Amino acid sequence: MSSHREAPEISKDPVADSTDVYAFVSPDKPDTVTLIANYIPLQEPAGGPNFYEFGDDVLYEIHVDNDGDAVADITYQFRFETKLTTPDSFLYNTGPISSLHDPNWNSKQFYKVTRVERHGSHVLAGKLACPPCNVGILSTPDYEAKLGRHAVHSLAHGIKVFAGQRAEEFYVDLGSIFDLGNLRPLQQFNVFAKAHGLKSAPGVNASNRLNVHSIAIQVPISHLTRHGHPTIGVWTSASRQRARVHADAETEHFVSGPFTQVSRLGNPLFNEVIVPLGDKDRWNRTRPGSDKHFAKYVKHPELAGLLPVLYPGAFPHLAALDKARTARADLEAILLTGIPSGIIKGFTNFTGKVQADMLRLNTSIPPTPASSKKFSILGLIGGDPAGFPNGRRVTDDVVTIELRAIAGATVPLVDPKYVVDAVVPDVTDGLTGTSVKNKPLTAFPYLGVPYDGYHNPS
Amino acid sequence: MSRRSVLRSAAGASVAGIAVTALAGTAGPAFAAATRPAAPAARGEATEATDTGPAEQVVVHLRDARSGEIDVFRGTSHTRVRDPELAARLVRASR
């Protein structure tokens, strides 16, 4: 998945597991940027009685680099605190929850947002209420009207924040992709699927009707960019205090020491698909500024070598490229530095020579209206410069974009003589935004209404 | 009722008591002399910007008994100590 359970250590710590990062110029408020970091993957909506919540002991951060050194110039920190209304009840709620302060809601979460800059920090707001999880029609009736919408908090200077459960909008055919690299639409060519007699089939969205926990902040562009430098690099991280003494019969857990990073995420699928298993945990512990050590995996991605093996005869030019050990400068640009000007007419999101996995957003490129013919879920490779890898919008088909890029679609950016294999325009896991039941909202926080536990699963 | 406050009040002194006593009882001035503050966090590093209230418990991690390298975690701080004598005492105490 984008970054769900993508590394051995963090897969065992879902509360701190970042799953997706989005960064885009807000379509309905184009003088602002919306930054979203999702955590706690693959939430089964009926997962009571201890429904999902952020970690009180986790430091969640969204970082922005605005001068190209891959070091955060601005960081938004989010700290959560859980308060029990009725500690002697085992129930999440003791009646219908009709407001964010309803006494029937037993386990409430509140949070504080702090902006950290080079020369100091200040708290933007505290005691902000999260919405409850969408338990079901009896417990959380009229969820969005009574709860979700009220959890959008407007702060000073045009900033909005939201933190809480949302519908998973990332779509991926997980069950097929991790079954020996099978892509259902192309499985008639997959060496293993062919042996099973499988024919071309539509994709299956493995993350449909599941929820995540989202941290979203909408900020005026002027709060994030440096004069004359409209491109920002964005990533999220989760950190835990270094020492933890587990409880025994006499004591409770105790944590101590400075926070240390346990999870991070910039570009979708970077740690998931690019970084090998033996290095994934280390990658999660390091900062983007050290990513030159991981650049070798981008230059020679394992998947580019696997595709011609899994789909014999379908990728002859990619196979030749891989055999020649040609470094993938196209992928280095897309994932590690941004695309310099002069490569794609009228477009750049280059942040400098420092190689770092950051989601790069050129904030001077206006959002493409969803109703426009120019809008494409394939983003830049679909001719829409407002989409991935220029930041990432909620509906962007990042799986297909990255699959095609790795398959060679973007090699001509750096080698105009390279001929892209004929099959590449058909490479996809066969999903689009229509594969997601609860659609994104048209306004902040953009992610859809979380699925409720009464109807999901059904 | 805050979950943090529940944990804090329930935690008591058992774990911390051992660690703090170990430090206070054996380290003395030598410990103080050997102590150096943890390096300040670089820009962009994960440091919580706000105070977390009084730190009542301390966790000591003997990294290397031979060199006497000891990590001390208190609140949100980390101090690296090099004190072979204290390290030896901790090892003896743990047997």
Coordinates of C-alpha atoms in Angstrom, one line a residue:
Chain A
M1 CA 0.0 0.0 0.0
S2 CA 1.2 3.6 -0.1
S3 CA 2.9 3.1 3.2
H4 CA 0.6 0.9 5.2
R5 CA 2.5 -1.6 7.2
E6 CA 5.4 -1.1 4.9
A7 CA 8.3 -2.0 7.2
P8 CA 8.8 -4.8 9.7
E9 CA 9.0 -2.7 12.9
I10 CA 6.3 -0.1 12.1
S11 CA 3.9 -2.8 11.0
K12 CA 3.7 -3.8 14.6
D13 CA 3.0 -0.2 15.8
P14 CA -0.1 0.9 13.8
V15 CA -0.7 4.0 15.9
A16 CA 2.5 5.5 14.7
D17 CA 2.4 4.0 11.2
S18 CA 2.0 6.8 8.6
T19 CA 0.0 5.5 5.6
D20 CA -0.3 8.4 3.2
V21 CA 0.7 12.1 2.8
Y22 CA -1.2 14.5 0.6
A23 CA -0.2 18.0 -0.3
F24 CA -2.1 20.2 -2.7
V25 CA -3.2 23.7 -3.4
S26 CA -6.7 23.7 -2.0
P27 CA -9.1 23.6 -5.0
D28 CA -11.8 25.7 -3.2
K29 CA -9.3 28.1 -1.6
P30 CA -6.3 28.4 -3.9
D31 CA -4.4 30.8 -1.7
T32 CA -3.9 28.0 0.7
V33 CA -2.2 24.6 0.8
T34 CA -3.7 21.5 2.4
L35 CA -1.4 19.1 4.1
I36 CA -2.8 15.7 5.2
A37 CA -1.0 12.9 7.0
N38 CA -2.8 9.6 7.6
Y39 CA -2.1 7.1 10.3
I40 CA -3.4 3.8 11.7
P41 CA -3.9 1.7 8.6
L42 CA -6.6 -0.7 7.5
Q43 CA -9.2 0.2 10.2
E44 CA -12.1 -2.2 10.3
P45 CA -15.0 0.1 11.0
A46 CA -16.6 -2.3 13.4
G47 CA -13.5 -2.5 15.5
G48 CA -15.0 -1.9 18.9
P49 CA -15.2 -1.7 21.8
N50 CA -11.8 0.0 21.8
F51 CA -12.2 2.0 18.7
Y52 CA -9.2 3.5 17.0
E53 CA -7.5 6.6 18.3
F54 CA -4.3 8.5 18.0
G55 CA -1.5 7.7 20.4
D56 CA -1.3 9.9 23.4
D57 CA 2.4 9.0 23.6
V58 CA 3.2 9.7 19.9
L59 CA 4.5 12.9 18.5
Y60 CA 2.9 13.4 15.1
E61 CA 4.5 16.0 12.8
I62 CA 4.0 17.4 9.3
H63 CA 7.2 19.0 8.0
V64 CA 7.8 21.6 5.3
D65 CA 11.1 22.4 3.7
N66 CA 11.1 25.6 1.8
D67 CA 14.7 26.1 0.9
G68 CA 15.7 22.8 -0.7
D69 CA 18.0 21.5 2.0
A70 CA 15.7 18.7 3.0
V71 CA 15.6 20.0 6.6
A72 CA 12.3 21.1 8.0
D73 CA 11.9 24.9 8.1
I74 CA 8.3 24.7 9.4
T75 CA 6.9 21.8 11.4
Y76 CA 3.3 21.4 12.6
Q77 CA 3.3 19.2 15.7
F78 CA 0.2 17.4 16.9
R79 CA -0.1 15.9 20.5
F80 CA -3.2 14.1 21.6
E81 CA -4.8 13.4 25.0
T82 CA -7.5 10.9 25.7
K83 CA -10.1 11.7 28.4
L84 CA -12.5 9.2 29.8
T85 CA -15.9 10.5 30.8
T86 CA -16.9 7.3 32.6
P87 CA -13.8 5.2 33.4
D88 CA -15.8 2.5 35.1
S89 CA -17.6 1.6 31.9
F90 CA -16.2 -0.7 29.3
L91 CA -18.2 1.1 26.6
Y92 CA -16.9 3.5 24.1
N93 CA -20.2 5.3 24.3
T94 CA -23.1 4.8 26.7
G95 CA -25.8 6.3 24.4
P96 CA -26.0 8.1 21.1
I97 CA -23.3 10.7 20.5
S98 CA -24.9 13.8 19.2
S99 CA -22.1 16.3 19.7
L100 CA -18.3 16.4 20.3
H101 CA -18.9 17.1 23.9
D102 CA -21.7 14.6 24.4
P103 CA -21.4 12.9 27.9
N104 CA -22.5 9.7 26.2
W105 CA -19.1 9.5 24.5
N106 CA -16.8 7.9 27.0
S107 CA -13.4 8.1 25.3
K108 CA -12.8 11.5 23.8
Q109 CA -9.6 12.8 22.3
F110 CA -8.3 16.3 22.2
Y111 CA -5.2 17.7 20.7
K112 CA -2.8 20.6 20.5
V113 CA -1.2 22.1 17.4
T114 CA 2.2 23.7 17.6
R115 CA 4.1 25.4 14.8
V116 CA 7.8 25.0 15.1
E117 CA 10.2 27.2 13.1
R118 CA 13.9 27.6 13.1
H119 CA 13.9 30.2 15.8
G120 CA 11.2 29.0 18.0
S121 CA 7.7 27.6 18.3
H122 CA 4.2 28.7 19.3
V123 CA 1.1 26.8 20.1
L124 CA -1.6 27.5 17.4
A125 CA -4.4 26.0 19.5
G126 CA -5.1 23.5 22.2
K127 CA -7.9 21.4 23.5
L128 CA -9.2 20.9 20.0
A129 CA -11.8 18.1 19.8
C130 CA -11.4 15.1 17.6
P131 CA -14.6 13.5 16.3
P132 CA -15.5 10.0 17.6
C133 CA -15.1 7.0 15.4
N134 CA -18.1 6.2 13.2
V135 CA -19.5 3.5 15.4
G136 CA -22.8 2.9 13.8
I137 CA -26.2 4.4 13.0
L138 CA -27.4 4.1 16.7
S139 CA -24.2 5.5 18.3
T140 CA -23.2 8.1 15.8
P141 CA -26.3 9.1 13.9
D142 CA -25.9 11.9 11.2
Y143 CA -22.2 11.5 11.6
E144 CA -20.9 14.2 9.4
A145 CA -23.5 16.8 10.2
K146 CA -23.3 16.4 14.0
L147 CA -19.7 15.3 14.5
G148 CA -17.4 15.3 11.5
R149 CA -18.1 18.9 10.4
H150 CA -17.8 20.2 13.9
A151 CA -14.3 18.7 14.2
V152 CA -13.0 21.2 11.5
H153 CA -11.5 23.9 13.6
S154 CA -10.8 27.4 12.2
L155 CA -7.8 29.0 13.8
A156 CA -6.3 32.4 13.5
H157 CA -4.8 33.7 10.2
G158 CA -7.0 31.5 8.0
I159 CA -5.7 28.1 9.3
K160 CA -8.0 25.1 9.5
V161 CA -7.3 21.8 11.3
F162 CA -8.9 18.5 11.6
A163 CA -7.8 15.3 13.3
G164 CA -9.8 12.1 13.4
Q165 CA -11.2 9.2 11.6
R166 CA -11.8 9.4 7.8
A167 CA -12.6 7.1 5.0
E168 CA -9.6 5.6 3.3
E169 CA -9.4 7.2 -0.1
F170 CA -6.2 5.5 -1.2
Y171 CA -7.1 2.7 -3.6
V172 CA -4.9 -0.2 -4.5
D173 CA -5.3 -3.9 -5.5
L174 CA -3.2 -5.1 -2.7
G175 CA -4.3 -8.7 -2.9
S176 CA -3.1 -8.9 -6.4
I177 CA 0.0 -6.8 -6.4
F178 CA 1.6 -8.6 -3.5
D179 CA 0.6 -12.0 -5.0
L180 CA 3.8 -12.2 -7.1
G181 CA 3.4 -8.8 -8.7
N182 CA 0.2 -9.6 -10.5
L183 CA -1.9 -6.9 -12.1
R184 CA -5.3 -8.3 -12.7
P185 CA -5.9 -6.3 -16.0
L186 CA -2.6 -7.8 -17.4
Q187 CA -2.6 -11.1 -15.6
Q188 CA -3.0 -13.0 -18.8
F189 CA 0.7 -12.0 -19.4
N190 CA 1.9 -12.7 -15.8
V191 CA 4.0 -15.8 -15.8
F192 CA 2.4 -17.3 -12.7
A193 CA -1.1 -16.2 -13.4
K194 CA -0.9 -17.6 -16.9
A195 CA -0.1 -20.9 -15.4
H196 CA -3.3 -20.7 -13.5
G197 CA -5.2 -19.8 -16.6
L198 CA -6.2 -16.4 -15.3
K199 CA -7.6 -13.9 -17.8
S200 CA -7.7 -10.1 -17.7
A201 CA -9.9 -8.9 -14.9
P202 CA -10.8 -5.6 -13.2
G203 CA -8.9 -4.6 -10.1
V204 CA -10.2 -5.1 -6.6
N205 CA -9.7 -2.3 -4.1
A206 CA -8.3 -3.9 -1.0
S207 CA -8.7 -0.7 1.1
N208 CA -12.3 0.0 0.2
R209 CA -14.6 0.4 3.1
L210 CA -11.8 0.8 5.6
N211 CA -10.9 3.8 7.6
V212 CA -7.8 5.7 8.6
H213 CA -7.0 8.5 11.1
S214 CA -6.2 11.7 9.4
I215 CA -4.3 14.8 10.5
A216 CA -5.1 17.7 8.2
I217 CA -4.1 21.3 8.2
Q218 CA -4.9 24.1 5.7
V219 CA -2.5 26.9 5.7
P220 CA -2.1 30.1 3.6
I221 CA 0.6 29.5 1.0
S222 CA 2.4 32.6 2.3
H223 CA 2.9 30.8 5.6
L224 CA 4.9 28.0 4.0
T225 CA 6.9 29.4 1.1
R226 CA 10.0 31.5 1.0
H227 CA 9.9 34.6 -1.3
G228 CA 10.7 33.6 -4.8
H229 CA 10.7 29.8 -4.0
P230 CA 7.2 28.5 -4.6
T231 CA 8.1 24.8 -4.3
I232 CA 7.9 23.1 -0.9
G233 CA 9.0 19.7 0.2
V234 CA 6.5 17.9 2.6
W235 CA 6.7 14.8 4.7
T236 CA 5.3 13.5 7.9
S237 CA 6.9 11.7 10.8
A238 CA 5.8 10.0 14.0
S239 CA 8.1 9.8 17.0
R240 CA 8.1 8.0 20.3
Q241 CA 10.1 8.7 23.4
R242 CA 13.2 6.6 23.5
A243 CA 12.7 4.7 26.8
R244 CA 9.7 2.7 27.7
V245 CA 9.2 0.6 30.8
H246 CA 6.4 -1.8 30.4
A247 CA 3.9 -2.2 33.1
D248 CA 3.6 -5.1 35.5
A249 CA 1.0 -6.0 38.0
E250 CA 2.1 -3.1 40.2
T251 CA 2.8 -0.3 37.8
E252 CA 1.7 1.4 34.6
H253 CA 3.7 2.0 31.5
F254 CA 6.3 4.7 31.7
V255 CA 8.0 6.5 28.9
S256 CA 10.9 8.9 29.1
G257 CA 13.6 10.6 27.0
P258 CA 13.6 12.6 23.9
F259 CA 11.4 11.7 20.9
T260 CA 12.9 9.6 18.2
Q261 CA 11.5 9.0 14.8
V262 CA 9.8 5.6 14.2
S263 CA 8.0 6.4 11.0
R264 CA 8.1 8.8 8.1
L265 CA 6.5 9.3 4.7
G266 CA 6.9 11.6 1.8
N267 CA 6.3 10.2 -1.7
P268 CA 3.8 7.3 -1.7
L269 CA 5.3 3.8 -2.0
F270 CA 8.9 5.0 -1.5
N271 CA 9.7 2.8 1.5
E272 CA 7.1 0.3 0.4
V273 CA 8.4 -0.5 -3.0
I274 CA 11.8 1.1 -3.5
V275 CA 13.6 0.4 -0.2
P276 CA 14.5 -3.3 0.4
L277 CA 13.3 -5.2 3.4
G278 CA 16.6 -5.1 5.2
D279 CA 16.8 -1.3 5.1
K280 CA 13.1 -0.3 5.6
D281 CA 13.3 0.1 9.4
R282 CA 16.5 2.2 9.1
W283 CA 14.8 4.3 6.5
N284 CA 11.9 5.0 8.9
R285 CA 14.4 6.1 11.5
T286 CA 16.4 8.5 9.3
R287 CA 15.5 11.9 8.0
P288 CA 15.1 13.0 4.4
G289 CA 18.3 14.9 4.5
S290 CA 20.2 11.5 4.6
D291 CA 18.4 10.0 1.7
K292 CA 21.4 10.0 -0.6
H293 CA 22.2 6.7 1.2
F294 CA 19.0 5.3 -0.3
A295 CA 19.4 6.8 -3.8
K296 CA 20.9 3.5 -5.1
Y297 CA 17.5 1.9 -4.7
V298 CA 15.9 4.6 -6.8
K299 CA 18.6 4.4 -9.5
H300 CA 18.1 0.7 -9.8
P301 CA 14.7 -0.2 -8.5
E302 CA 14.1 -3.9 -7.9
L303 CA 10.7 -3.8 -9.5
A304 CA 12.0 -2.5 -12.8
G305 CA 14.1 -5.7 -13.0
L306 CA 11.1 -7.9 -11.9
L307 CA 8.6 -6.6 -14.4
P308 CA 10.3 -8.2 -17.5
V309 CA 10.6 -11.5 -15.6
L310 CA 7.0 -11.5 -14.4
Y311 CA 5.7 -10.5 -17.7
P312 CA 8.0 -12.2 -20.3
G313 CA 8.2 -10.4 -23.5
A314 CA 6.1 -7.5 -22.4
F315 CA 8.9 -5.1 -21.4
P316 CA 11.8 -5.7 -23.8
H317 CA 13.1 -2.1 -23.6
L318 CA 12.9 -2.0 -19.8
A319 CA 14.7 -5.3 -19.7
A320 CA 17.5 -3.9 -21.8
L321 CA 17.7 -0.8 -19.7
D322 CA 17.9 -2.9 -16.6
K323 CA 20.5 -5.3 -18.1
A324 CA 22.7 -2.3 -19.0
R325 CA 22.5 -1.2 -15.4
T326 CA 21.3 2.2 -16.5
A327 CA 20.8 4.5 -13.6
R328 CA 17.2 5.8 -13.5
A329 CA 17.8 9.5 -13.6
D330 CA 14.1 10.0 -14.3
L331 CA 13.1 8.3 -11.0
E332 CA 15.8 10.2 -9.1
A333 CA 14.3 13.5 -10.4
I334 CA 10.7 12.5 -9.6
L335 CA 11.4 11.1 -6.1
L336 CA 14.5 12.7 -4.8
T337 CA 15.1 16.2 -6.2
G338 CA 12.0 17.2 -8.1
I339 CA 11.9 17.8 -11.8
P340 CA 14.1 20.6 -13.0
S341 CA 12.8 23.3 -15.3
G342 CA 13.3 22.7 -19.0
I343 CA 12.4 19.0 -19.0
I344 CA 8.6 19.4 -19.1
K345 CA 7.5 22.6 -20.7
G346 CA 6.3 25.1 -18.2
F347 CA 6.7 22.8 -15.2
T348 CA 9.2 22.4 -12.4
N349 CA 9.1 21.2 -8.8
F350 CA 12.9 21.0 -8.4
T351 CA 14.0 21.8 -4.9
G352 CA 17.8 21.6 -5.4
K353 CA 20.5 19.0 -5.6
V354 CA 20.0 17.5 -2.2
Q355 CA 18.5 14.1 -2.7
A356 CA 15.5 13.5 -0.3
D357 CA 12.2 11.7 -0.3
M358 CA 9.9 14.6 0.0
L359 CA 6.5 15.2 -1.6
R360 CA 7.3 18.3 -3.7
L361 CA 4.6 20.8 -4.4
N362 CA 5.0 23.8 -6.7
T363 CA 2.4 26.1 -5.1
S364 CA 2.4 28.5 -8.0
I365 CA 0.6 25.9 -10.2
P366 CA -3.1 26.5 -9.7
P367 CA -5.4 23.6 -8.9
T368 CA -7.1 21.9 -11.9
P369 CA -10.9 21.9 -11.4
A370 CA -12.2 18.3 -11.2
S371 CA -14.7 19.3 -13.9
S372 CA -11.9 20.3 -16.3
K373 CA -10.9 18.2 -19.2
K374 CA -7.4 18.8 -18.1
F375 CA -7.9 17.1 -14.8
S376 CA -6.3 13.7 -14.7
I377 CA -5.9 11.2 -11.8
L378 CA -2.6 10.3 -13.5
G379 CA -1.3 13.8 -12.6
L380 CA 1.7 15.0 -14.5
I381 CA 2.0 11.9 -16.8
G382 CA -1.7 12.4 -17.6
G383 CA -1.0 16.1 -18.6
D384 CA -2.3 17.6 -15.4
P385 CA 0.5 19.5 -13.7
A386 CA -1.5 20.0 -10.5
G387 CA -1.3 16.3 -9.6
F388 CA 1.3 13.9 -8.4
P389 CA 4.3 14.1 -8.5
N390 CA 3.5 17.8 -8.1
G391 CA 2.3 17.2 -4.6
R392 CA -0.4 14.7 -4.3
R393 CA -4.2 15.1 -4.4
V394 CA -6.6 12.8 -2.7
T395 CA -7.8 11.1 -5.9
D396 CA -4.5 10.8 -7.7
D397 CA -3.8 7.2 -8.9
V398 CA -0.4 7.1 -7.4
V399 CA -0.1 3.3 -7.8
T400 CA -0.6 3.4 -11.6
I401 CA 1.6 6.5 -11.9
E402 CA 4.5 5.0 -10.1
L403 CA 4.1 1.6 -11.8
R404 CA 4.2 3.2 -15.2
A405 CA 7.2 5.4 -14.2
I406 CA 9.1 2.4 -12.9
A407 CA 8.1 0.5 -16.1
G408 CA 9.8 3.2 -18.1
A409 CA 7.1 5.7 -19.0
T410 CA 9.3 8.6 -17.7
V411 CA 12.6 7.5 -19.0
P412 CA 12.2 9.8 -22.1
L413 CA 12.3 12.8 -19.8
V414 CA 16.0 12.2 -19.5
D415 CA 16.7 10.0 -22.6
P416 CA 14.6 11.2 -25.5
K417 CA 15.8 8.3 -27.6
Y418 CA 14.4 5.7 -25.3
V419 CA 11.3 3.9 -26.7
V420 CA 8.7 3.1 -24.0
D421 CA 7.4 -0.4 -24.2
A422 CA 4.0 -0.7 -25.9
V423 CA 2.4 -2.3 -22.9
V424 CA 3.3 0.6 -20.5
P425 CA 0.2 2.7 -21.2
D426 CA -1.9 -0.3 -20.1
V427 CA 0.0 -0.9 -16.9
T428 CA -2.3 -0.4 -14.0
D429 CA -3.8 -2.3 -11.1
G430 CA -7.2 -1.5 -12.7
L431 CA -8.6 0.9 -10.1
T432 CA -9.8 4.5 -10.1
G433 CA -11.5 6.8 -7.6
T434 CA -14.7 5.0 -8.5
S435 CA -13.3 2.0 -6.6
V436 CA -13.8 3.9 -3.3
K437 CA -17.3 3.8 -1.9
N438 CA -17.2 6.9 0.3
K439 CA -16.1 9.7 -2.0
P440 CA -13.8 12.6 -1.0
L441 CA -15.4 15.8 0.2
T442 CA -15.2 18.9 -1.9
A443 CA -14.0 21.0 1.0
F444 CA -11.5 20.6 3.9
P445 CA -10.6 18.1 5.1
Y446 CA -11.4 16.5 1.7
L447 CA -11.2 12.9 2.9
G448 CA -14.6 11.2 2.9
V449 CA -16.9 10.4 5.8
P450 CA -15.6 7.3 7.7
Y451 CA -17.4 4.1 7.2
D452 CA -19.6 3.1 10.1
G453 CA -19.4 -0.2 11.9
Y454 CA -23.0 -1.1 11.5
H455 CA -22.9 -1.3 7.8
N456 CA -19.3 -2.2 7.3
P457 CA -18.6 -5.0 6.7
S458 CA -21.9 -6.2 5.4
Chain B
M1 CA -10.1 12.2 33.9
S2 CA -7.0 12.4 31.9
R3 CA -5.4 9.0 30.9
R4 CA -2.0 10.5 31.3
S5 CA -2.8 11.7 34.8
V6 CA -4.2 8.2 35.6
L7 CA -1.0 6.6 34.5
R8 CA 1.2 9.2 36.3
S9 CA -0.6 8.7 39.6
A10 CA -0.8 5.0 39.3
A11 CA 2.9 4.6 38.3
G12 CA 4.1 5.2 41.8
A13 CA 7.7 5.2 42.7
S14 CA 8.7 1.5 42.3
V15 CA 10.4 1.7 38.9
A16 CA 11.7 5.2 39.2
G17 CA 12.7 4.7 42.8
I18 CA 15.2 2.1 42.0
A19 CA 16.7 4.1 39.1
V20 CA 16.8 7.4 40.9
T21 CA 18.2 5.9 44.1
A22 CA 20.9 4.1 42.1
L23 CA 22.0 7.4 40.6
A24 CA 21.7 9.5 43.7
G25 CA 23.2 6.9 46.0
T26 CA 26.2 6.0 44.0
A27 CA 27.1 8.7 41.5
G28 CA 27.7 11.7 43.7
P29 CA 29.9 14.5 42.4
A30 CA 31.7 12.2 40.0
F31 CA 28.5 11.6 38.3
A32 CA 27.7 15.2 38.1
A33 CA 31.2 15.9 36.8
A34 CA 30.9 13.2 34.1
T35 CA 27.5 14.4 33.1
R36 CA 27.1 16.3 29.9
P37 CA 23.8 17.6 28.5
A38 CA 22.4 15.8 25.6
A39 CA 23.2 17.5 22.3
P40 CA 20.7 20.1 21.4
A41 CA 18.3 18.9 18.7
A42 CA 19.2 20.0 15.2
R43 CA 16.7 21.9 13.1
G44 CA 14.0 19.5 11.9
E45 CA 14.6 16.9 14.6
A46 CA 11.8 15.5 16.5
T47 CA 11.6 17.5 19.7
E48 CA 8.4 18.3 21.3
A49 CA 8.0 22.1 21.5
T50 CA 6.2 22.1 24.7
D51 CA 7.0 21.2 28.3
T52 CA 5.7 17.9 29.6
G53 CA 5.5 18.8 33.3
P54 CA 7.8 17.6 36.0
A55 CA 9.7 14.5 35.2
E56 CA 9.5 12.3 38.3
Q57 CA 11.0 9.1 36.9
V58 CA 14.3 8.4 35.3
V59 CA 15.3 5.5 33.1
V60 CA 19.0 4.4 33.1
H61 CA 20.4 2.4 30.2
L62 CA 23.8 0.9 30.7
R63 CA 25.0 0.9 27.1
D64 CA 28.4 -0.6 27.7
A65 CA 29.5 -1.9 31.0
R66 CA 33.2 -2.0 30.0
S67 CA 33.4 1.7 29.0
G68 CA 30.9 2.8 31.6
E69 CA 28.8 4.5 29.0
I70 CA 25.3 5.1 30.5
D71 CA 22.3 6.8 28.9
V72 CA 20.0 8.6 31.3
F73 CA 16.5 9.4 30.2
R74 CA 14.4 11.9 32.2
G75 CA 11.4 13.8 31.0
T76 CA 12.1 14.5 27.3
S77 CA 15.9 14.7 27.9
H78 CA 18.7 12.3 27.3
T79 CA 22.1 12.6 29.0
R80 CA 25.1 10.4 28.1
V81 CA 27.4 9.6 31.1
R82 CA 30.7 7.9 31.1
D83 CA 31.3 6.5 34.6
P84 CA 32.9 3.0 34.8
E85 CA 32.6 2.9 38.6
L86 CA 28.9 3.5 38.5
A87 CA 28.6 1.0 35.6
A88 CA 30.4 -1.6 37.6
R89 CA 28.1 -1.0 40.6
L90 CA 25.0 -1.3 38.4
V91 CA 26.2 -4.5 37.0
R92 CA 26.9 -5.8 40.5
A93 CA 23.4 -4.7 41.6
S94 CA 21.8 -6.4 38.7
R95 CA 23.3 -9.8 39.6

